[in-house]
Amino acid sequence: MSEIVNTDLLGVQRGVIVQQVNCRGAMGRGLALSIRQKWPVVYSEYRKLFSSGKLIMGEIQIVQVGPELYVCNLAGQDRWGTDSPKTDLGAYSLAWPIVSLEAGKLGLPVYVPWMFGCGLAGGDWSVVRPMIEALCP
């Protein structure tokens, strides 16, 4: 069951915050940049995964940033830019069930920004939201 919570994601103290990342090693705009600035370890772990060649569409990377707080990098787009939509629904169908499983193992709620993958990445919220709700209940 999803619940809309009006809060600053960067202020969450307990849970798994999910952000969409690209597979090109860049984390320089939007929520990704804010997360990079607040928790530099998230960016360094993301860059390690990218450099290893293991950052591929549909994969996730969970990075602990507090005692009961994690950031999940969800590889939901190959490139960046605003010239065309970048959000890949095929990647979502692979990644979101894994997010649900991992958060369940941790016993933590999942936090997803409103319009996930629909701002800079150009996804369609009327498609993305129901997909997330179905794959990560």
Tab-separated table of C-alpha atoms in Angstrom:
chain	number	residue	atom	x	y	z
A	1	MET	CA	0.000	0.000	0.000
A	2	SER	CA	1.347	3.385	-0.890
A	3	GLU	CA	0.950	6.494	1.151
A	4	ILE	CA	1.738	10.036	0.094
A	5	VAL	CA	3.944	11.733	2.674
A	6	ASN	CA	4.782	15.394	2.293
A	7	THR	CA	8.355	15.544	3.558
A	8	ASP	CA	11.876	16.404	2.493
A	9	LEU	CA	13.432	13.098	1.416
A	10	LEU	CA	16.817	14.270	2.621
A	11	GLY	CA	15.372	14.600	6.116
A	12	VAL	CA	14.155	11.001	6.364
A	13	GLN	CA	15.841	9.228	9.300
A	14	ARG	CA	14.726	5.631	8.768
A	15	GLY	CA	14.016	3.821	5.516
A	16	VAL	CA	15.215	3.250	1.988
A	17	ILE	CA	15.263	6.357	-0.218
A	18	VAL	CA	15.170	5.378	-3.886
A	19	GLN	CA	16.683	7.572	-6.565
A	20	GLN	CA	16.935	6.930	-10.282
A	21	VAL	CA	20.461	6.953	-11.678
A	22	ASN	CA	21.889	6.684	-15.164
A	23	CYS	CA	24.357	4.036	-16.306
A	24	ARG	CA	26.971	6.562	-17.462
A	25	GLY	CA	28.518	7.465	-14.117
A	26	ALA	CA	27.041	10.961	-13.814
A	27	MET	CA	25.152	12.170	-10.765
A	28	GLY	CA	25.071	15.903	-11.331
A	29	ARG	CA	21.490	17.224	-11.363
A	30	GLY	CA	18.226	17.105	-9.472
A	31	LEU	CA	17.741	14.770	-6.532
A	32	ALA	CA	20.891	12.826	-7.458
A	33	LEU	CA	23.032	15.927	-6.971
A	34	SER	CA	21.361	16.696	-3.635
A	35	ILE	CA	21.975	13.136	-2.445
A	36	ARG	CA	25.563	13.284	-3.695
A	37	GLN	CA	26.152	16.454	-1.694
A	38	LYS	CA	24.486	15.212	1.506
A	39	TRP	CA	25.909	11.677	1.455
A	40	PRO	CA	29.112	11.598	-0.628
A	41	VAL	CA	29.450	7.858	0.040
A	42	VAL	CA	26.435	7.254	-2.230
A	43	TYR	CA	28.263	8.862	-5.141
A	44	SER	CA	31.560	7.120	-4.418
A	45	GLU	CA	29.852	3.704	-4.277
A	46	TYR	CA	27.933	4.508	-7.471
A	47	ARG	CA	31.202	5.456	-9.221
A	48	LYS	CA	32.842	2.216	-8.028
A	49	LEU	CA	29.967	0.218	-9.481
A	50	PHE	CA	30.149	2.186	-12.723
A	51	SER	CA	33.933	1.743	-12.984
A	52	SER	CA	33.593	-2.011	-12.442
A	53	GLY	CA	31.268	-2.267	-15.446
A	54	LYS	CA	28.484	-3.670	-13.260
A	55	LEU	CA	26.163	-0.653	-13.395
A	56	ILE	CA	23.561	-1.931	-15.816
A	57	MET	CA	19.934	-1.141	-16.515
A	58	GLY	CA	17.498	-2.658	-14.045
A	59	GLU	CA	20.082	-3.171	-11.293
A	60	ILE	CA	20.012	-1.551	-7.884
A	61	GLN	CA	22.700	-0.581	-5.420
A	62	ILE	CA	21.832	0.002	-1.773
A	63	VAL	CA	24.190	2.217	0.217
A	64	GLN	CA	23.907	2.646	3.978
A	65	VAL	CA	24.039	6.291	5.062
A	66	GLY	CA	22.767	5.986	8.651
A	67	PRO	CA	21.957	3.356	11.290
A	68	GLU	CA	18.583	2.609	9.675
A	69	LEU	CA	18.858	4.723	6.550
A	70	TYR	CA	19.815	3.649	3.048
A	71	VAL	CA	19.867	5.206	-0.396
A	72	CYS	CA	19.006	2.919	-3.267
A	73	ASN	CA	20.492	3.787	-6.647
A	74	LEU	CA	18.086	2.378	-9.217
A	75	ALA	CA	19.572	2.173	-12.719
A	76	GLY	CA	16.475	3.263	-14.576
A	77	GLN	CA	18.008	5.219	-17.425
A	78	ASP	CA	20.972	4.689	-19.686
A	79	ARG	CA	21.875	8.298	-20.466
A	80	TRP	CA	21.074	11.749	-19.137
A	81	GLY	CA	19.804	14.905	-20.791
A	82	THR	CA	16.452	16.438	-21.546
A	83	ASP	CA	16.345	15.922	-25.311
A	84	SER	CA	14.096	12.847	-25.000
A	85	PRO	CA	12.597	10.654	-22.265
A	86	LYS	CA	15.259	8.553	-20.507
A	87	THR	CA	13.226	6.502	-18.018
A	88	ASP	CA	13.217	2.840	-19.054
A	89	LEU	CA	10.132	0.900	-17.951
A	90	GLY	CA	11.822	-2.413	-18.737
A	91	ALA	CA	14.507	-1.534	-16.199
A	92	TYR	CA	11.772	-0.673	-13.705
A	93	SER	CA	10.139	-4.087	-14.141
A	94	LEU	CA	13.454	-5.680	-13.121
A	95	ALA	CA	14.504	-3.272	-10.375
A	96	TRP	CA	11.381	-2.481	-8.363
A	97	PRO	CA	10.690	-6.048	-7.174
A	98	ILE	CA	14.306	-6.203	-5.941
A	99	VAL	CA	13.858	-2.890	-4.104
A	100	SER	CA	10.761	-4.322	-2.426
A	101	LEU	CA	12.558	-7.527	-1.465
A	102	GLU	CA	15.646	-5.767	-0.062
A	103	ALA	CA	13.626	-3.199	1.905
A	104	GLY	CA	11.561	-6.066	3.300
A	105	LYS	CA	14.715	-7.864	4.448
A	106	LEU	CA	15.801	-4.674	6.205
A	107	GLY	CA	12.320	-4.161	7.676
A	108	LEU	CA	12.275	-0.589	6.391
A	109	PRO	CA	9.798	1.535	4.448
A	110	VAL	CA	10.596	2.670	0.919
A	111	TYR	CA	10.575	6.373	0.064
A	112	VAL	CA	10.165	7.455	-3.540
A	113	PRO	CA	10.113	11.062	-4.674
A	114	TRP	CA	6.910	12.323	-6.218
A	115	MET	CA	7.196	12.139	-10.026
A	116	PHE	CA	10.033	9.583	-9.753
A	117	GLY	CA	11.794	9.318	-13.109
A	118	CYS	CA	9.439	11.892	-14.604
A	119	GLY	CA	11.272	15.184	-14.119
A	120	LEU	CA	14.628	15.408	-15.830
A	121	ALA	CA	14.342	11.784	-17.017
A	122	GLY	CA	11.054	12.473	-18.819
A	123	GLY	CA	8.914	9.532	-17.675
A	124	ASP	CA	5.110	9.641	-17.614
A	125	TRP	CA	3.845	9.725	-14.007
A	126	SER	CA	0.475	8.276	-15.009
A	127	VAL	CA	2.386	5.134	-16.061
A	128	VAL	CA	5.297	5.195	-13.596
A	129	ARG	CA	3.327	5.590	-10.370
A	130	PRO	CA	1.023	2.573	-10.853
A	131	MET	CA	4.009	0.520	-11.979
A	132	ILE	CA	5.967	1.341	-8.818
A	133	GLU	CA	2.934	0.662	-6.644
A	134	ALA	CA	2.385	-2.732	-8.309
A	135	LEU	CA	6.028	-3.846	-8.253
A	136	CYS	CA	6.991	-2.438	-4.847
A	137	PRO	CA	3.903	-2.673	-2.654
